[in-house]
Amino acid sequence: MAGSGKSYLEGETGLWSWLTSLDHKRIGLLYFFSVAFFFLLGGIFALLIRLELFSPGALFPADMYNRFMTYHGAVMVFFVIIPGIPAILGNFFLPLQIGAKDVAFPRLNLMSWYFLMTAAVMALCTLLLGGVDTGWTFYTPYSISFKPATILMAFAVFIAGFSSILTGLNFIATVHRLRAPGMTMNRMPLFVWAIYSTAILQVLATPVLGITVLLLAMENIFNIGIFDPALGGDPVLFQHFFWFYSHPAVYIMVLPAMGVISELVTTYSRKTIFGYTAIAYSSLAIAAISFLVWGHHMFTSGQSEVAAITFSVLTMLVGVPTAIKLFNWLATLYRGSIQMTTPMLYTLGFMFIFTIGGMTGIYLATIATDIHFHDTYFVVAHFHYVMVGGTLMAIMGGAFHWLPKMVGKMYNESIARMSFVFIFIGFNVTFFPQFVLGNMGMPRRYHDYLPAFESLNKISTIGSWMIGFGFLIALYAIIQAIRSGSPAPMNPWGSKTLEWTTASPPPHENFLTTPTVTAGPYEFK
Amino acid sequence: MISMFIAMASASTFMPPAATQVAKQLNHLYAFMLISSVISFIILVGGMIYFVYKYKRKTANDKTPYISHNHTLEFIWSFIPFVIFMACFAWGAYIYKEMRTFDENALEINVYGKKWVWEFEYKDGRKITNGVDANGKLEPATMVVPVNTPVKLLLTSVKLSPEDKAVLHSFFVPAFRVKQDALPGRYTALTFTADEKGLFQVFCAEYCGTGHSSMMAKIKVVSKEDFDAWVLGEEAGGAPKEMTLADKGRAAYAKWACIGCHTLDGSPSTGPSWKGLWGNERSFNDGGKAVADENYIRESIMDPNKHVVKGFEPNKMPTFKGMISDEDITAIIEFIKTLK
Ligand SMILES: [Cu+2]
Ligand SMILES: [Cu+2]
């Protein structure tokens, strides 16, 4: 087929050809559909949570609410946000952006998708076993209850972890082995840098999660007594293990988003990125420091005071590279030629939301304030501001930015903008009041609350409906583009990165002739 | 300057009342952080909006300047956040130190987290548990403490029944800005000095299952005179005098036959005497050392061979794991504390 020039969507069609495809672009779309499905699922749980919290008193029984809360967290974290950008956009665009024909190990790539699907099926089966109610954090000893559902969920997370590790390995190898002639590391687009830093985290941190959930399953099945105090184990040890993975995982979720934003901000300002090196290397710095801060989740757990102070100061250090990135994007806008397309709106939305998310992180890294805010709605608001406001805004912006390349069709700008308006406003209406609720002292994971918290919870629930509606509009905009969008030109946005130098949609082999790179990725001159 | 103070005062509007010195200090730190973040937000997001407006695309092929970096600017916007972050860290660590400074003469109260109630046990043996009001609704337990007096809470999580499993809870008093997890099989501590009278809400902040959101309690801060009266049982809420906690410990000492191997007069028997044990530094046969505190004594009872006291034989003391109740252990610890 070499050099046929047929688009990757043509040629073999039919479900089977997709399910066995080794083409990174098709695998990227497989991930897109599956992650979108999980997102719908996780979103329904979110709406149910907010519905229960619309007013005090019980709409659903507490045990049912606790399951909603667990599945919302577990599905969104392990099946949406962690795989989200790397597996969809990374798969599709990492090879294209470095001028490669595919990822280094196409078969492994397909296998990673099957791992994720297996994990998802297992996770859904736990619903048939009575469901899991431990929260996505599986804190011991609550999670050592000999419930088969919990054990199966632990294995599901274990398998999902493998998917993540293998994807990471694949990307690292791709970046090192398959760059086009002239594409030095310092000429790589920042999205590639971000995916690369993320891949390192995935490979180094995820095994710890694997071991942790495996130990949890073993503890449940064989009573070995590592985490269970009744058997002489240490429940706090679980928290150390869990956050040793899950803090870096926060960056697995958000670094790719930062990569997307870097691409978008230069394209739609038609101006070279400010501080390429600072952005590229601050990703690596964040990745490195993020391994040393896990204890900031445990200031009230009874860990020693010296440990608390050490973790607090180290956490502050992660704040600095994050602030640097925000200023770099801002400086990129300066004297640019700014075009307010939907992806740009999402980019600005990201910067707005992420600034709040990042700053409230400082409140939680400061020990004394964290003692008050820990495990309250302040934390819930904070991590939604960074993870959802950050990652989801970037996914949406990236999706609209690259949609013309992926499907070869243009979307309708006004419908797409409408999705932004609802998602952005809805997001702030939902989550900003939760900061105030946290200030007031409302603990998280509450199925019912005191009357004093009612009005803010009502506002929050109404916001959740706006977000839901915004995503429906976005879905409609994408479907409408695929069905009746006008054909996309090769480079509709005037971008400078390599994926825009090939046809939309790209041919199966990406580039008919391997590109030779002679300059950096953002030469807007 | 004045406007800054007004801003500081209103910054804590959404915080709960501040009924301790620590809480008041924390309000200042919070106000500092809030003001710094509002300023940073205005710079970042305000700048963003201004640029978007000012540099809107005018023609399809606008030219833009090629600005790749600027060392001075980059230094400034790394250094200033760094300084602010470090200030937050240092201020926060300072208040945290205050939060964790325990007064030796503090009023000690044992706190038990159970699924899904809090229970309080005073040294005089008085135990406060949930009540039921006229409508059959659960009334949360109310801890009574005197104003302007340091209080130390010793927390642990216990089972409701033998088949039950003790899980994590977290004792959270928003008005005091304190929070501490209660762990099964271990003691953790918390201290506060309320400087305002009133009734304050306690939540459980660590997810613990079905009844998590209703696992509440109250702390009633009263004048010293009212507290003394309450202790004497004159006020309605006060229960009649029972055995003190140390007396319960003495009874448990006999009941579990600790008496057979541990003396109270300082003379060693099969095991070391308990006289002077509390707070003392212990040396072990393996060369290790530890201070005898709550968790040490608890561990000696549950896992006696983990550390064998210097000069004594291992495998003499049986483990009491799975037999002795958490309440008895707490009482024995209190009893040992009295053996000066
Ligand atoms: Cu963290
Ligand atoms: Cu709880």
GROMACS .gro file of C-alpha atoms in nm, chain A residues 55-376:
model
  322
   55SER     CA    1  -3.112   1.959   4.872
   56PRO     CA    2  -3.053   1.808   5.217
   57GLY     CA    3  -3.221   1.480   5.291
   58ALA     CA    4  -3.192   1.156   5.100
   59LEU     CA    5  -3.305   1.111   4.744
   60PHE     CA    6  -3.095   0.798   4.701
   61PRO     CA    7  -2.995   0.574   4.993
   62ALA     CA    8  -2.651   0.654   5.133
   63ASP     CA    9  -2.501   0.328   5.010
   64MET     CA   10  -2.617   0.396   4.658
   65TYR     CA   11  -2.480   0.750   4.669
   66ASN     CA   12  -2.146   0.615   4.791
   67ARG     CA   13  -2.135   0.392   4.485
   68PHE     CA   14  -2.213   0.683   4.250
   69MET     CA   15  -1.931   0.877   4.407
   70THR     CA   16  -1.690   0.584   4.376
   71TYR     CA   17  -1.774   0.506   4.014
   72HIS     CA   18  -1.769   0.868   3.913
   73GLY     CA   19  -1.417   0.904   4.052
   74ALA     CA   20  -1.279   0.570   3.936
   75VAL     CA   21  -1.422   0.594   3.584
   76MET     CA   22  -1.320   0.954   3.532
   77VAL     CA   23  -0.968   0.908   3.669
   78PHE     CA   24  -0.867   0.567   3.540
   79PHE     CA   25  -1.069   0.552   3.219
   80VAL     CA   26  -1.110   0.911   3.106
   81ILE     CA   27  -0.853   1.159   3.227
   82ILE     CA   28  -0.546   0.935   3.250
   83PRO     CA   29  -0.585   0.778   2.906
   84GLY     CA   30  -0.760   1.087   2.760
   85ILE     CA   31  -0.507   1.312   2.593
   86PRO     CA   32  -0.212   1.072   2.555
   87ALA     CA   33  -0.414   0.784   2.417
   88ILE     CA   34  -0.638   0.984   2.184
   89LEU     CA   35  -0.449   1.292   2.073
   90GLY     CA   36  -0.104   1.152   2.157
   91ASN     CA   37  -0.164   0.840   1.954
   92PHE     CA   38  -0.294   1.032   1.663
   93PHE     CA   39  -0.056   1.328   1.656
   94LEU     CA   40   0.269   1.230   1.824
   95PRO     CA   41   0.390   1.032   1.520
   96LEU     CA   42   0.257   1.297   1.282
   97GLN     CA   43   0.424   1.579   1.470
   98ILE     CA   44   0.767   1.418   1.460
   99GLY     CA   45   0.731   1.308   1.098
  100ALA     CA   46   0.704   0.935   1.173
  101LYS     CA   47   0.495   0.675   0.992
  102ASP     CA   48   0.361   0.518   1.310
  103VAL     CA   49   0.452   0.457   1.673
  104ALA     CA   50   0.752   0.237   1.748
  105PHE     CA   51   0.547  -0.071   1.838
  106PRO     CA   52   0.212  -0.072   1.656
  107ARG     CA   53   0.106  -0.413   1.787
  108LEU     CA   54   0.178  -0.314   2.144
  109ASN     CA   55  -0.025  -0.004   2.080
  110LEU     CA   56  -0.329  -0.205   1.981
  111MET     CA   57  -0.272  -0.436   2.277
  112SER     CA   58  -0.277  -0.138   2.513
  113TRP     CA   59  -0.623  -0.054   2.388
  114TYR     CA   60  -0.739  -0.410   2.451
  115PHE     CA   61  -0.596  -0.393   2.801
  116LEU     CA   62  -0.797  -0.080   2.869
  117MET     CA   63  -1.111  -0.243   2.731
  118THR     CA   64  -1.057  -0.553   2.943
  119ALA     CA   65  -1.013  -0.333   3.247
  120ALA     CA   66  -1.328  -0.143   3.162
  121VAL     CA   67  -1.532  -0.461   3.125
  122MET     CA   68  -1.401  -0.582   3.461
  123ALA     CA   69  -1.481  -0.247   3.620
  124LEU     CA   70  -1.835  -0.263   3.486
  125CYS     CA   71  -1.874  -0.621   3.609
  126THR     CA   72  -1.815  -0.500   3.963
  127LEU     CA   73  -2.157  -0.340   3.935
  128LEU     CA   74  -2.307  -0.687   3.905
  129LEU     CA   75  -2.124  -0.797   4.219
  130GLY     CA   76  -2.292  -0.532   4.429
  131GLY     CA   77  -2.070  -0.243   4.339
  132VAL     CA   78  -1.774  -0.076   4.503
  133ASP     CA   79  -1.825   0.193   4.766
  134THR     CA   80  -1.470   0.266   4.879
  135GLY     CA   81  -1.418   0.588   4.685
  136TRP     CA   82  -1.165   0.589   4.402
  137THR     CA   83  -0.886   0.609   4.660
  138PHE     CA   84  -0.959   0.263   4.811
  139TYR     CA   85  -0.837   0.370   5.156
  140THR     CA   86  -0.768   0.083   5.393
  141PRO     CA   87  -0.899  -0.062   5.617
  142TYR     CA   88  -1.239   0.034   5.475
  143SER     CA   89  -1.150  -0.135   5.147
  144ILE     CA   90  -1.052  -0.460   5.321
  145SER     CA   91  -1.401  -0.586   5.351
  146PHE     CA   92  -1.373  -0.913   5.161
  147LYS     CA   93  -1.619  -0.786   4.903
  148PRO     CA   94  -1.566  -0.953   4.565
  149ALA     CA   95  -1.655  -0.626   4.387
  150THR     CA   96  -1.365  -0.444   4.550
  151ILE     CA   97  -1.125  -0.724   4.456
  152LEU     CA   98  -1.238  -0.721   4.095
  153MET     CA   99  -1.209  -0.343   4.082
  154ALA     CA  100  -0.853  -0.366   4.214
  155PHE     CA  101  -0.767  -0.604   3.929
  156ALA     CA  102  -0.939  -0.376   3.679
  157VAL     CA  103  -0.723  -0.085   3.792
  158PHE     CA  104  -0.419  -0.312   3.773
  159ILE     CA  105  -0.493  -0.398   3.409
  160ALA     CA  106  -0.574  -0.037   3.320
  161GLY     CA  107  -0.234   0.048   3.466
  162PHE     CA  108  -0.072  -0.190   3.220
  163SER     CA  109  -0.240  -0.015   2.935
  164SER     CA  110  -0.095   0.310   3.060
  165ILE     CA  111   0.256   0.172   3.108
  166LEU     CA  112   0.265   0.015   2.761
  167THR     CA  113   0.140   0.333   2.595
  168GLY     CA  114   0.408   0.528   2.780
  169LEU     CA  115   0.683   0.287   2.675
  170ASN     CA  116   0.565   0.304   2.319
  171PHE     CA  117   0.576   0.683   2.312
  172ILE     CA  118   0.920   0.703   2.470
  173ALA     CA  119   1.055   0.463   2.209
  174THR     CA  120   0.879   0.652   1.931
  175VAL     CA  121   1.025   0.985   2.036
  176HIS     CA  122   1.374   0.842   2.061
  177ARG     CA  123   1.374   0.625   1.749
  178LEU     CA  124   1.139   0.763   1.488
  179ARG     CA  125   1.196   1.137   1.458
  180ALA     CA  126   1.223   1.255   1.098
  181PRO     CA  127   1.562   1.370   0.971
  182GLY     CA  128   1.644   1.709   1.121
  183MET     CA  129   1.383   1.678   1.400
  184THR     CA  130   1.618   1.721   1.696
  185MET     CA  131   1.477   1.702   2.049
  186ASN     CA  132   1.485   2.080   2.068
  187ARG     CA  133   1.278   2.110   1.753
  188MET     CA  134   1.000   1.887   1.881
  189PRO     CA  135   0.660   2.051   1.924
  190LEU     CA  136   0.574   2.116   2.287
  191PHE     CA  137   0.286   1.871   2.268
  192VAL     CA  138   0.543   1.600   2.196
  193TRP     CA  139   0.754   1.718   2.489
  194ALA     CA  140   0.452   1.702   2.717
  195ILE     CA  141   0.351   1.354   2.603
  196TYR     CA  142   0.711   1.245   2.641
  197SER     CA  143   0.738   1.374   3.001
  198THR     CA  144   0.404   1.213   3.076
  199ALA     CA  145   0.522   0.884   2.930
  200ILE     CA  146   0.818   0.882   3.168
  201LEU     CA  147   0.580   0.932   3.460
  202GLN     CA  148   0.351   0.659   3.332
  203VAL     CA  149   0.634   0.411   3.308
  204LEU     CA  150   0.790   0.495   3.644
  205ALA     CA  151   0.487   0.561   3.864
  206THR     CA  152   0.218   0.324   3.740
  207PRO     CA  153   0.396   0.005   3.853
  208VAL     CA  154   0.363   0.132   4.211
  209LEU     CA  155  -0.012   0.161   4.163
  210GLY     CA  156  -0.012  -0.189   4.017
  211ILE     CA  157   0.168  -0.328   4.320
  212THR     CA  158  -0.054  -0.136   4.558
  213VAL     CA  159  -0.384  -0.258   4.418
  214LEU     CA  160  -0.243  -0.608   4.389
  215LEU     CA  161  -0.144  -0.601   4.756
  216LEU     CA  162  -0.491  -0.472   4.835
  217ALA     CA  163  -0.646  -0.762   4.647
  218MET     CA  164  -0.412  -1.009   4.823
  219GLU     CA  165  -0.499  -0.855   5.158
  220ASN     CA  166  -0.865  -0.903   5.078
  221ILE     CA  167  -0.825  -1.262   4.961
  222PHE     CA  168  -0.551  -1.404   5.183
  223ASN     CA  169  -0.551  -1.174   5.491
  224ILE     CA  170  -0.179  -1.122   5.481
  225GLY     CA  171  -0.182  -0.828   5.720
  226ILE     CA  172   0.002  -0.548   5.543
  227PHE     CA  173  -0.266  -0.283   5.560
  228ASP     CA  174  -0.518  -0.427   5.804
  229PRO     CA  175  -0.450  -0.309   6.161
  230ALA     CA  176  -0.661  -0.595   6.292
  231LEU     CA  177  -0.390  -0.823   6.152
  232GLY     CA  178  -0.101  -0.604   6.263
  233GLY     CA  179  -0.082  -0.412   5.935
  234ASP     CA  180  -0.054  -0.040   5.883
  235PRO     CA  181  -0.347   0.135   5.712
  236VAL     CA  182  -0.144   0.451   5.660
  237LEU     CA  183   0.111   0.257   5.457
  238PHE     CA  184  -0.156   0.216   5.193
  239GLN     CA  185  -0.193   0.590   5.171
  240HIS     CA  186   0.179   0.629   5.115
  241PHE     CA  187   0.176   0.371   4.836
  242PHE     CA  188  -0.138   0.508   4.683
  243TRP     CA  189  -0.025   0.870   4.668
  244PHE     CA  190   0.322   0.778   4.558
  245TYR     CA  191   0.149   0.688   4.234
  246SER     CA  192  -0.147   0.916   4.246
  247HIS     CA  193   0.034   1.240   4.292
  248PRO     CA  194   0.251   1.189   3.983
  249ALA     CA  195  -0.073   1.071   3.821
  250VAL     CA  196  -0.207   1.422   3.869
  251TYR     CA  197   0.066   1.528   3.629
  252ILE     CA  198  -0.003   1.233   3.401
  253MET     CA  199  -0.341   1.399   3.372
  254VAL     CA  200  -0.237   1.759   3.338
  255LEU     CA  201   0.099   1.768   3.155
  256PRO     CA  202  -0.055   1.653   2.825
  257ALA     CA  203  -0.317   1.925   2.869
  258MET     CA  204  -0.042   2.181   2.903
  259GLY     CA  205   0.113   2.045   2.585
  260VAL     CA  206  -0.212   2.090   2.395
  261ILE     CA  207  -0.248   2.443   2.526
  262SER     CA  208   0.104   2.531   2.414
  263GLU     CA  209   0.018   2.422   2.058
  264LEU     CA  210  -0.310   2.606   2.054
  265VAL     CA  211  -0.184   2.929   2.199
  266THR     CA  212   0.086   2.973   1.937
  267THR     CA  213  -0.131   2.869   1.645
  268TYR     CA  214  -0.415   3.104   1.725
  269SER     CA  215  -0.183   3.391   1.813
  270ARG     CA  216   0.013   3.319   1.498
  271LYS     CA  217   0.324   3.386   1.698
  272THR     CA  218   0.613   3.177   1.814
  273ILE     CA  219   0.580   3.032   2.163
  274PHE     CA  220   0.744   3.237   2.433
  275GLY     CA  221   1.006   3.038   2.624
  276TYR     CA  222   1.011   2.711   2.434
  277THR     CA  223   1.292   2.573   2.644
  278ALA     CA  224   1.136   2.686   2.971
  279ILE     CA  225   0.809   2.512   2.885
  280ALA     CA  226   0.975   2.195   2.759
  281TYR     CA  227   1.206   2.155   3.055
  282SER     CA  228   0.957   2.271   3.318
  283SER     CA  229   0.752   1.966   3.216
  284LEU     CA  230   1.046   1.745   3.298
  285ALA     CA  231   1.104   1.937   3.623
  286ILE     CA  232   0.742   1.892   3.724
  287ALA     CA  233   0.764   1.524   3.639
  288ALA     CA  234   1.074   1.482   3.856
  289ILE     CA  235   0.956   1.678   4.162
  290SER     CA  236   0.612   1.524   4.150
  291PHE     CA  237   0.761   1.202   4.286
  292LEU     CA  238   0.862   1.372   4.609
  293VAL     CA  239   0.544   1.539   4.725
  294TRP     CA  240   0.292   1.262   4.790
  295GLY     CA  241   0.275   1.328   5.164
  296HIS     CA  242   0.081   1.650   5.109
  297HIS     CA  243  -0.228   1.430   5.093
  298MET     CA  244  -0.158   1.306   5.442
  299PHE     CA  245  -0.106   1.607   5.666
  300THR     CA  246  -0.382   1.488   5.900
  301SER     CA  247  -0.307   1.117   5.877
  302GLY     CA  248  -0.079   1.110   6.177
  303GLN     CA  249   0.246   1.125   5.980
  304SER     CA  250   0.535   1.292   6.163
  305GLU     CA  251   0.561   1.668   6.180
  306VAL     CA  252   0.900   1.668   6.010
  307ALA     CA  253   0.755   1.472   5.719
  308ALA     CA  254   0.465   1.715   5.689
  309ILE     CA  255   0.695   2.016   5.675
  310THR     CA  256   0.922   1.851   5.417
  311PHE     CA  257   0.633   1.758   5.191
  312SER     CA  258   0.489   2.105   5.220
  313VAL     CA  259   0.806   2.280   5.105
  314LEU     CA  260   0.863   2.034   4.820
  315THR     CA  261   0.510   2.085   4.700
  316MET     CA  262   0.569   2.458   4.682
  317LEU     CA  263   0.854   2.385   4.443
  318VAL     CA  264   0.615   2.221   4.194
  319GLY     CA  265   0.416   2.542   4.197
  320VAL     CA  266   0.700   2.739   4.041
  321PRO     CA  267   0.731   2.559   3.703
  322THR     CA  268   0.352   2.565   3.683
  323ALA     CA  269   0.347   2.942   3.729
  324ILE     CA  270   0.622   2.974   3.468
  325LYS     CA  271   0.407   2.800   3.211
  326LEU     CA  272   0.112   3.030   3.271
  327PHE     CA  273   0.331   3.336   3.225
  328ASN     CA  274   0.481   3.190   2.907
  329TRP     CA  275   0.140   3.145   2.749
  330LEU     CA  276   0.045   3.495   2.851
  331ALA     CA  277   0.363   3.632   2.695
  332THR     CA  278   0.286   3.440   2.377
  333LEU     CA  279  -0.041   3.631   2.343
  334TYR     CA  280   0.146   3.961   2.372
  335ARG     CA  281   0.161   4.131   2.031
  336GLY     CA  282   0.016   3.824   1.863
  337SER     CA  283  -0.253   3.808   1.598
  338ILE     CA  284  -0.524   3.646   1.804
  339GLN     CA  285  -0.804   3.456   1.636
  340MET     CA  286  -1.099   3.367   1.859
  341THR     CA  287  -1.181   3.023   1.724
  342THR     CA  288  -1.339   2.757   1.943
  343PRO     CA  289  -1.003   2.596   2.026
  344MET     CA  290  -0.872   2.938   2.128
  345LEU     CA  291  -1.175   2.994   2.350
  346TYR     CA  292  -1.105   2.663   2.519
  347THR     CA  293  -0.742   2.768   2.557
  348LEU     CA  294  -0.835   3.093   2.727
  349GLY     CA  295  -1.087   2.900   2.936
  350PHE     CA  296  -0.809   2.667   3.036
  351MET     CA  297  -0.587   2.955   3.141
  352PHE     CA  298  -0.866   3.109   3.346
  353ILE     CA  299  -0.962   2.787   3.521
  354PHE     CA  300  -0.611   2.656   3.562
  355THR     CA  301  -0.494   2.978   3.723
  356ILE     CA  302  -0.758   2.933   3.992
  357GLY     CA  303  -0.682   2.563   4.023
  358GLY     CA  304  -0.310   2.624   4.055
  359MET     CA  305  -0.344   2.901   4.310
  360THR     CA  306  -0.579   2.707   4.533
  361GLY     CA  307  -0.318   2.432   4.526
  362ILE     CA  308  -0.098   2.664   4.730
  363TYR     CA  309  -0.368   2.680   4.999
  364LEU     CA  310  -0.352   2.303   5.020
  365ALA     CA  311   0.027   2.280   5.011
  366THR     CA  312   0.048   2.516   5.309
  367ILE     CA  313   0.017   2.283   5.607
  368ALA     CA  314  -0.188   2.496   5.844
  369THR     CA  315  -0.450   2.591   5.587
  370ASP     CA  316  -0.458   2.235   5.455
  371ILE     CA  317  -0.546   2.107   5.802
  372HIS     CA  318  -0.870   2.302   5.767
  373PHE     CA  319  -0.934   2.238   5.397
  374HIS     CA  320  -0.827   1.875   5.380
  375ASP     CA  321  -1.113   1.640   5.289
  376THR     CA  322  -1.358   1.927   5.249
   0.00000   0.00000   0.00000
